[in-house]
Amino acid sequence: MKKTIFAAAALGAATLSMAAPVMAEGDYKVAMVTDSGDITDQSFNQTTYEACKAFCEENGLDFNYYKPDGDSDEARIASCDQAIADGYNILVLPGYLFAASIVEESPVYPDVKFIALDMSEADLTGAAGVDDVTQAYNTENTYCAIYQEEIPGYMAGYAAVKMGYKHLGFLGGMSVPAVIRYGFGYVQGANAAAEELGITDEVTVEYAYGGQFYGDADITAAMDTWYSTNGVEVVFACGGGIYTSAAEAAAKVDGKVIGVDSDQAPIIDAYGEGMTVTSAMKGLAPTVNTLLSAIVLDDTWSDYVGKIDNLGLVSDNVEENYVQLPLESTQWNDGFTEDDYKALVADMVAGKVTVDNSIDAMPETAITVNDLGNIK
């Protein structure tokens, strides 16, 4: 089996009439553009915004954010154009929805540095309609990061079983690679915890995809069945706004939910106080800090530019890692304490605990996993 490595990995474009202002090297101004949400979304946009803003305030840099006037490639590209026209020469773009923006803008503005978060090779080649990723965008001014979702998925499943939950659920959005890695990691973590506790015959995972990245009445009805009829205690809701269906159903029976990508406790707990057990997070803030430091403070941009890094665990210090559980909102208990989490991370970094990152087939487990396919 292929095992996860717990570390960071080592064209045309339209001719535009506007030109980027010429700036002296080191005269940096930072902008971020929101994807389809806003800076209060308690997810990718807000986390990226807050990290950029904090870094720029600490280092005396001009910072601004731009919100596209619609959810389209054209609107996001227009916001990038506007930011560059306003003099911003570092653009931070959170999410795969910016693939077309990178393909379009990076060749047009060679003096602008682009930082793309959660942007894969497949996203770029798909947006460009090419097979060779180096032909899809300008590799001389762009850095892309993707994340090892199987690791925080594993952490969340492991934590849930250690905390005492025995009937778990996984509700993915669509069965795309990132969501599958989260889900398969979750199953592996739950299985490992059950084996350590000697309760593999008592732990069950219901596993399904919604077929979309938002909740609706049909998915909520399925979750009602999980929580109210089948006795599911906690559901890992993994995929955009699909958490709403899990949270709506959980609220009726005092059920629990696990968030994804960022610390989702503030938005999930709006459905019921204390509903969020934990969140399987991607470390957007550490990524922003690393890349802005490389450009502004350390002059090490050359170590990153042109790469599509697959980011994971790099340190025993859990807050420095690119995949995490949130320290403040996770509902630690005697079964799984904050110290237990830190010990798990240390074992992962040391290679004592590994996670299979393949997505071809459901992992083999001693616990029961009911693979229910797509709800819709």
Tab-separated table of C-alpha atoms in Angstrom:
chain	number	residue	atom	x	y	z
A	1	MET	CA	0.000	0.000	0.000
A	2	LYS	CA	1.065	3.540	-0.629
A	3	LYS	CA	1.650	5.308	2.662
A	4	THR	CA	1.290	8.977	3.471
A	5	ILE	CA	4.519	10.903	3.978
A	6	PHE	CA	3.975	13.249	6.878
A	7	ALA	CA	5.737	16.317	5.529
A	8	ALA	CA	5.449	19.002	2.891
A	9	ALA	CA	6.630	17.853	-0.545
A	10	ALA	CA	9.917	18.987	-1.135
A	11	LEU	CA	-1.797	28.711	-22.489
A	12	GLY	CA	-2.836	30.901	-23.590
A	13	ALA	CA	-4.323	33.851	-21.729
A	14	ALA	CA	-6.313	36.813	-22.883
A	15	THR	CA	-4.376	40.000	-23.555
A	16	LEU	CA	-5.655	42.604	-21.116
A	17	SER	CA	-5.532	46.333	-21.473
A	18	MET	CA	-4.760	46.986	-17.824
A	19	ALA	CA	-1.141	46.629	-16.729
A	20	ALA	CA	0.188	45.836	-13.284
A	21	PRO	CA	1.938	48.761	-11.602
A	22	VAL	CA	5.712	48.479	-11.601
A	23	MET	CA	7.068	48.118	-8.073
A	24	ALA	CA	10.476	47.891	-6.588
A	25	GLU	CA	11.500	44.423	-5.397
A	26	GLY	CA	10.412	44.056	-1.790
A	27	ASP	CA	7.665	46.690	-2.033
A	28	TYR	CA	4.977	44.168	-1.273
A	29	LYS	CA	1.231	44.596	-0.986
A	30	VAL	CA	-0.963	41.599	-0.202
A	31	ALA	CA	-4.487	40.925	-1.413
A	32	MET	CA	-6.773	37.940	-1.142
A	33	VAL	CA	-9.811	37.238	-3.258
A	34	THR	CA	-12.761	35.324	-1.838
A	35	ASP	CA	-14.118	32.368	-3.780
A	36	SER	CA	-17.891	31.843	-3.644
A	37	GLY	CA	-18.216	32.880	-0.015
A	38	ASP	CA	-17.314	35.792	2.227
A	39	ILE	CA	-14.728	36.516	4.908
A	40	THR	CA	-17.267	35.576	7.592
A	41	ASP	CA	-17.888	32.057	6.253
A	42	GLN	CA	-16.095	30.290	9.153
A	43	SER	CA	-14.235	28.342	6.479
A	44	PHE	CA	-11.606	28.846	3.770
A	45	ASN	CA	-12.258	32.524	3.140
A	46	GLN	CA	-12.358	33.630	6.763
A	47	THR	CA	-9.329	31.591	7.794
A	48	THR	CA	-7.295	32.896	4.848
A	49	TYR	CA	-8.437	36.474	5.394
A	50	GLU	CA	-7.574	36.451	9.094
A	51	ALA	CA	-4.152	34.883	8.486
A	52	CYS	CA	-3.268	37.392	5.750
A	53	LYS	CA	-4.526	40.332	7.790
A	54	ALA	CA	-2.616	39.298	10.922
A	55	PHE	CA	0.626	38.774	9.002
A	56	CYS	CA	0.356	42.112	7.225
A	57	GLU	CA	-0.488	44.025	10.390
A	58	GLU	CA	2.461	42.473	12.204
A	59	ASN	CA	4.846	43.280	9.371
A	60	GLY	CA	3.526	46.682	8.328
A	61	LEU	CA	2.218	45.624	4.919
A	62	ASP	CA	-0.745	46.986	3.005
A	63	PHE	CA	-3.509	44.367	2.856
A	64	ASN	CA	-6.934	44.261	1.283
A	65	TYR	CA	-9.451	41.666	0.188
A	66	TYR	CA	-11.699	41.544	-2.830
A	67	LYS	CA	-15.078	39.852	-3.132
A	68	PRO	CA	-16.150	38.919	-6.673
A	69	ASP	CA	-19.579	40.159	-7.732
A	70	GLY	CA	-20.674	36.637	-8.624
A	71	ASP	CA	-19.799	32.963	-8.352
A	72	SER	CA	-18.075	32.527	-11.705
A	73	ASP	CA	-14.598	32.254	-13.156
A	74	GLU	CA	-15.129	35.575	-14.900
A	75	ALA	CA	-16.007	37.333	-11.656
A	76	ARG	CA	-13.027	35.880	-9.807
A	77	ILE	CA	-10.670	36.814	-12.653
A	78	ALA	CA	-12.081	40.350	-12.663
A	79	SER	CA	-11.374	40.667	-8.933
A	80	CYS	CA	-7.792	39.510	-9.458
A	81	ASP	CA	-7.427	42.087	-12.244
A	82	GLN	CA	-8.769	44.796	-9.958
A	83	ALA	CA	-6.455	43.880	-7.090
A	84	ILE	CA	-3.431	44.002	-9.387
A	85	ALA	CA	-4.581	47.283	-10.925
A	86	ASP	CA	-4.799	48.658	-7.379
A	87	GLY	CA	-1.134	47.835	-6.840
A	88	TYR	CA	-1.272	44.516	-5.009
A	89	ASN	CA	1.534	42.225	-6.088
A	90	ILE	CA	0.960	39.186	-3.846
A	91	LEU	CA	-2.382	37.476	-4.418
A	92	VAL	CA	-3.632	34.770	-2.055
A	93	LEU	CA	-6.390	32.661	-3.576
A	94	PRO	CA	-8.198	30.126	-1.343
A	95	GLY	CA	-9.656	27.092	-3.049
A	96	TYR	CA	-9.816	25.076	-6.248
A	97	LEU	CA	-12.398	27.468	-7.726
A	98	PHE	CA	-9.456	29.742	-8.587
A	99	ALA	CA	-7.920	27.271	-11.037
A	100	ALA	CA	-9.182	29.240	-14.032
A	101	SER	CA	-7.889	32.451	-12.429
A	102	ILE	CA	-4.393	30.985	-12.067
A	103	VAL	CA	-4.446	29.682	-15.641
A	104	GLU	CA	-5.592	33.063	-16.958
A	105	GLU	CA	-3.723	35.523	-14.735
A	106	SER	CA	-0.334	34.047	-13.900
A	107	PRO	CA	1.038	34.371	-17.471
A	108	VAL	CA	-0.399	37.882	-17.897
A	109	TYR	CA	1.173	39.235	-14.699
A	110	PRO	CA	4.657	37.696	-14.390
A	111	ASP	CA	5.694	40.178	-11.667
A	112	VAL	CA	2.813	39.235	-9.369
A	113	LYS	CA	3.271	36.362	-6.935
A	114	PHE	CA	0.300	33.995	-6.726
A	115	ILE	CA	-0.332	31.745	-3.701
A	116	ALA	CA	-3.070	29.195	-4.423
A	117	LEU	CA	-4.446	27.172	-1.511
A	118	ASP	CA	-5.982	23.722	-2.062
A	119	MET	CA	-5.116	23.851	-5.767
A	120	SER	CA	-4.187	20.522	-7.341
A	121	GLU	CA	-2.520	19.550	-10.592
A	122	ALA	CA	-5.851	18.133	-11.779
A	123	ASP	CA	-7.587	21.442	-11.043
A	124	LEU	CA	-5.066	23.321	-13.167
A	125	THR	CA	-4.923	20.923	-16.108
A	126	GLY	CA	-8.691	20.678	-16.109
A	127	ALA	CA	-9.101	24.448	-16.189
A	128	ALA	CA	-6.512	24.811	-18.945
A	129	GLY	CA	-7.624	21.806	-20.982
A	130	VAL	CA	-4.104	20.383	-21.196
A	131	ASP	CA	-2.380	17.218	-19.998
A	132	ASP	CA	0.953	18.768	-18.941
A	133	VAL	CA	0.502	20.890	-15.823
A	134	THR	CA	3.579	22.985	-16.652
A	135	GLN	CA	1.709	24.186	-19.739
A	136	ALA	CA	-1.362	25.135	-17.727
A	137	TYR	CA	-0.020	28.164	-15.856
A	138	ASN	CA	3.083	30.233	-15.185
A	139	THR	CA	5.241	28.143	-12.874
A	140	GLU	CA	7.682	31.025	-12.383
A	141	ASN	CA	5.370	33.153	-10.227
A	142	THR	CA	2.903	30.688	-8.647
A	143	TYR	CA	2.898	28.364	-5.650
A	144	CYS	CA	0.116	25.835	-5.069
A	145	ALA	CA	-0.656	23.806	-1.958
A	146	ILE	CA	-2.814	20.754	-1.536
A	147	TYR	CA	-3.360	18.902	1.711
A	148	GLN	CA	-3.164	15.316	2.929
A	149	GLU	CA	-6.835	15.031	3.888
A	150	GLU	CA	-6.487	11.431	5.007
A	151	ILE	CA	-4.477	12.581	8.047
A	152	PRO	CA	-7.032	14.899	9.705
A	153	GLY	CA	-9.718	12.411	8.650
A	154	TYR	CA	-7.824	9.713	10.545
A	155	MET	CA	-7.412	11.996	13.552
A	156	ALA	CA	-11.147	12.729	13.632
A	157	GLY	CA	-12.192	9.069	13.428
A	158	TYR	CA	-9.596	8.038	16.002
A	159	ALA	CA	-10.667	10.814	18.372
A	160	ALA	CA	-14.377	10.010	18.032
A	161	VAL	CA	-13.968	6.356	19.012
A	162	LYS	CA	-11.528	7.166	21.808
A	163	MET	CA	-14.067	9.701	23.125
A	164	GLY	CA	-16.621	6.916	23.440
A	165	TYR	CA	-18.662	7.085	20.230
A	166	LYS	CA	-19.355	3.677	18.720
A	167	HIS	CA	-21.896	4.337	15.963
A	168	LEU	CA	-20.342	6.803	13.547
A	169	GLY	CA	-21.336	8.263	10.202
A	170	PHE	CA	-19.474	9.748	7.260
A	171	LEU	CA	-21.458	12.083	5.007
A	172	GLY	CA	-19.300	13.187	2.107
A	173	GLY	CA	-20.292	15.792	-0.430
A	174	MET	CA	-19.293	14.272	-3.770
A	175	SER	CA	-16.943	11.329	-4.197
A	176	VAL	CA	-14.031	13.422	-5.441
A	177	PRO	CA	-10.467	12.535	-4.378
A	178	ALA	CA	-10.170	15.030	-1.493
A	179	VAL	CA	-13.456	13.928	0.059
A	180	ILE	CA	-12.627	10.252	-0.413
A	181	ARG	CA	-9.276	10.742	1.326
A	182	TYR	CA	-11.036	12.400	4.266
A	183	GLY	CA	-13.518	9.543	4.467
A	184	PHE	CA	-11.064	6.676	4.091
A	185	GLY	CA	-8.791	8.318	6.657
A	186	TYR	CA	-11.757	8.639	9.031
A	187	VAL	CA	-12.548	4.937	8.701
A	188	GLN	CA	-8.908	3.987	9.315
A	189	GLY	CA	-8.702	6.168	12.411
A	190	ALA	CA	-11.915	4.768	13.865
A	191	ASN	CA	-10.674	1.250	13.213
A	192	ALA	CA	-7.288	1.890	14.847
A	193	ALA	CA	-8.899	3.321	17.984
A	194	ALA	CA	-11.362	0.421	18.189
A	195	GLU	CA	-8.514	-2.095	17.882
A	196	GLU	CA	-6.576	-0.356	20.663
A	197	LEU	CA	-9.666	-0.417	22.899
A	198	GLY	CA	-10.565	-4.011	21.966
A	199	ILE	CA	-14.055	-3.039	20.785
A	200	THR	CA	-13.932	-3.687	17.034
A	201	ASP	CA	-17.139	-5.746	17.291
A	202	GLU	CA	-18.943	-2.753	18.812
A	203	VAL	CA	-17.993	0.019	16.353
A	204	THR	CA	-19.912	0.722	13.133
A	205	VAL	CA	-19.525	3.426	10.491
A	206	GLU	CA	-22.362	4.363	8.122
A	207	TYR	CA	-20.711	5.714	4.976
A	208	ALA	CA	-22.403	7.714	2.196
A	209	TYR	CA	-22.003	10.620	-0.212
A	210	GLY	CA	-24.667	13.229	-0.702
A	211	GLY	CA	-23.913	13.670	-4.387
A	212	GLN	CA	-23.591	17.436	-3.921
A	213	PHE	CA	-21.800	19.992	-1.758
A	214	TYR	CA	-24.865	21.407	-0.015
A	215	GLY	CA	-27.579	20.083	2.214
A	216	ASP	CA	-31.225	19.740	1.231
A	217	ALA	CA	-34.444	18.081	2.386
A	218	ASP	CA	-33.547	14.684	0.894
A	219	ILE	CA	-30.150	14.533	2.592
A	220	THR	CA	-31.611	15.796	5.872
A	221	ALA	CA	-34.197	12.992	5.693
A	222	ALA	CA	-31.396	10.450	5.257
A	223	MET	CA	-29.588	11.932	8.240
A	224	ASP	CA	-32.814	11.774	10.262
A	225	THR	CA	-32.816	8.039	9.597
A	226	TRP	CA	-29.182	7.730	10.661
A	227	TYR	CA	-29.584	9.661	13.910
A	228	SER	CA	-33.170	8.915	14.919
A	229	THR	CA	-33.714	5.384	13.628
A	230	ASN	CA	-30.286	3.761	13.309
A	231	GLY	CA	-28.757	5.297	16.432
A	232	VAL	CA	-25.812	7.080	14.798
A	233	GLU	CA	-24.151	9.261	17.419
A	234	VAL	CA	-21.773	11.454	15.412
A	235	VAL	CA	-21.456	12.260	11.697
A	236	PHE	CA	-18.359	13.595	9.936
A	237	ALA	CA	-19.983	16.050	7.494
A	238	CYS	CA	-17.394	16.502	4.783
A	239	GLY	CA	-18.088	18.759	1.836
A	240	GLY	CA	-19.022	22.433	1.661
A	241	GLY	CA	-22.487	23.220	3.015
A	242	ILE	CA	-23.592	19.604	3.367
A	243	TYR	CA	-23.040	19.942	7.109
A	244	THR	CA	-26.403	21.734	7.302
A	245	SER	CA	-28.316	18.507	6.721
A	246	ALA	CA	-26.296	16.630	9.342
A	247	ALA	CA	-26.684	19.461	11.845
A	248	GLU	CA	-30.431	19.823	11.258
A	249	ALA	CA	-30.948	16.117	11.883
A	250	ALA	CA	-28.558	16.016	14.846
A	251	ALA	CA	-30.366	18.900	16.544
A	252	LYS	CA	-33.532	16.813	16.826
A	253	VAL	CA	-31.895	14.086	18.935
A	254	ASP	CA	-28.936	15.856	20.563
A	255	GLY	CA	-26.592	14.214	18.066
A	256	LYS	CA	-23.038	15.264	17.277
A	257	VAL	CA	-21.226	16.453	14.146
A	258	ILE	CA	-17.576	16.650	13.074
A	259	GLY	CA	-16.630	19.631	10.903
A	260	VAL	CA	-14.195	19.799	8.001
A	261	ASP	CA	-11.477	22.004	6.421
A	262	SER	CA	-11.543	24.653	9.162
A	263	ASP	CA	-12.794	24.888	12.749
A	264	GLN	CA	-16.524	24.725	12.030
A	265	ALA	CA	-17.693	24.738	15.646
A	266	PRO	CA	-19.028	28.328	15.431
A	267	ILE	CA	-21.385	27.540	12.544
A	268	ILE	CA	-22.323	23.965	13.461
A	269	ASP	CA	-22.961	24.828	17.109
A	270	ALA	CA	-25.524	27.382	15.931
A	271	TYR	CA	-27.779	24.338	15.390
A	272	GLY	CA	-27.233	23.095	18.936
A	273	GLU	CA	-24.871	24.086	21.726
A	274	GLY	CA	-21.925	21.715	21.967
A	275	MET	CA	-22.850	19.850	18.775
A	276	THR	CA	-19.342	19.904	17.252
A	277	VAL	CA	-17.052	17.159	18.541
A	278	THR	CA	-14.047	18.401	16.553
A	279	SER	CA	-13.102	19.467	13.014
A	280	ALA	CA	-10.685	17.845	10.566
A	281	MET	CA	-8.774	20.916	9.443
A	282	LYS	CA	-6.459	21.963	6.676
A	283	GLY	CA	-3.774	24.338	7.949
A	284	LEU	CA	-4.505	27.337	5.788
A	285	ALA	CA	-3.090	29.794	8.327
A	286	PRO	CA	0.286	27.994	8.645
A	287	THR	CA	0.467	27.849	4.840
A	288	VAL	CA	-0.212	31.571	4.505
A	289	ASN	CA	2.347	32.397	7.178
A	290	THR	CA	4.993	30.152	5.621
A	291	LEU	CA	4.584	31.556	2.115
A	292	LEU	CA	4.267	35.213	3.071
A	293	SER	CA	7.309	34.848	5.320
A	294	ALA	CA	9.234	33.256	2.447
A	295	ILE	CA	8.450	36.227	0.204
A	296	VAL	CA	8.554	39.151	2.613
A	297	LEU	CA	10.911	38.166	5.422
A	298	ASP	CA	13.189	35.318	4.395
A	299	ASP	CA	13.798	35.818	0.671
A	300	THR	CA	13.169	32.105	0.106
A	301	TRP	CA	10.347	32.355	-2.434
A	302	SER	CA	12.574	30.467	-4.878
A	303	ASP	CA	12.267	27.400	-2.629
A	304	TYR	CA	8.520	27.333	-3.173
A	305	VAL	CA	7.636	28.900	-6.520
A	306	GLY	CA	6.589	26.444	-9.212
A	307	LYS	CA	5.690	23.711	-6.722
A	308	ILE	CA	2.407	21.998	-6.004
A	309	ASP	CA	3.176	20.846	-2.476
A	310	ASN	CA	1.244	18.078	-0.738
A	311	LEU	CA	1.194	19.361	2.829
A	312	GLY	CA	0.798	17.307	5.976
A	313	LEU	CA	2.609	16.952	9.299
A	314	VAL	CA	5.963	18.605	9.797
A	315	SER	CA	6.324	19.016	13.558
A	316	ASP	CA	5.513	17.613	16.985
A	317	ASN	CA	4.139	21.095	17.672
A	318	VAL	CA	0.586	20.462	16.518
A	319	GLU	CA	-0.157	24.103	15.677
A	320	GLU	CA	2.698	24.250	13.146
A	321	ASN	CA	1.244	21.459	11.039
A	322	TYR	CA	-0.655	21.815	7.802
A	323	VAL	CA	-3.356	19.366	8.950
A	324	GLN	CA	-4.813	19.525	12.442
A	325	LEU	CA	-7.621	19.192	14.932
A	326	PRO	CA	-8.562	22.462	16.664
A	327	LEU	CA	-7.177	22.721	20.184
A	328	GLU	CA	-9.784	25.118	21.550
A	329	SER	CA	-13.054	23.672	20.274
A	330	THR	CA	-12.376	19.911	20.284
A	331	GLN	CA	-14.391	18.286	23.070
A	332	TRP	CA	-11.508	16.594	24.855
A	333	ASN	CA	-12.502	14.065	27.522
A	334	ASP	CA	-10.890	11.383	29.651
A	335	GLY	CA	-10.929	8.981	26.708
A	336	PHE	CA	-9.046	11.364	24.424
A	337	THR	CA	-7.274	14.341	25.959
A	338	GLU	CA	-5.312	17.135	24.352
A	339	ASP	CA	-2.152	15.356	25.487
A	340	ASP	CA	-3.383	12.166	23.797
A	341	TYR	CA	-3.836	14.117	20.562
A	342	LYS	CA	-0.335	15.530	20.781
A	343	ALA	CA	1.031	12.032	21.402
A	344	LEU	CA	-0.822	10.768	18.325
A	345	VAL	CA	0.698	13.526	16.214
A	346	ALA	CA	4.167	12.755	17.565
A	347	ASP	CA	3.716	9.090	16.635
A	348	MET	CA	2.619	10.091	13.141
A	349	VAL	CA	5.584	12.390	12.659
A	350	ALA	CA	7.901	9.613	13.887
A	351	GLY	CA	6.365	7.132	11.452
A	352	LYS	CA	4.908	4.912	14.164
A	353	VAL	CA	1.401	5.568	12.844
A	354	THR	CA	0.788	5.612	9.096
A	355	VAL	CA	-2.317	6.210	7.004
A	356	ASP	CA	-3.036	4.670	3.632
A	357	ASN	CA	-3.770	7.500	1.192
A	358	SER	CA	-5.060	5.362	-1.674
A	359	ILE	CA	-8.627	5.988	-2.810
A	360	ASP	CA	-9.266	2.952	-5.021
A	361	ALA	CA	-11.180	0.894	-2.476
A	362	MET	CA	-12.600	1.188	1.032
A	363	PRO	CA	-9.884	0.336	3.576
A	364	GLU	CA	-10.002	-3.124	5.107
A	365	THR	CA	-11.182	-2.879	8.701
A	366	ALA	CA	-12.043	-4.993	11.705
A	367	ILE	CA	-14.943	-2.644	12.509
A	368	THR	CA	-18.161	-2.713	10.464
A	369	VAL	CA	-18.393	-0.186	7.640
A	370	ASN	CA	-21.709	0.035	5.790
A	371	ASP	CA	-20.882	1.572	2.419
A	372	LEU	CA	-24.215	3.035	1.301
A	373	GLY	CA	-23.058	4.780	-1.867
A	374	ASN	CA	-24.796	7.997	-2.943
A	375	ILE	CA	-27.856	9.404	-1.250
A	376	LYS	CA	-28.719	11.309	-4.429
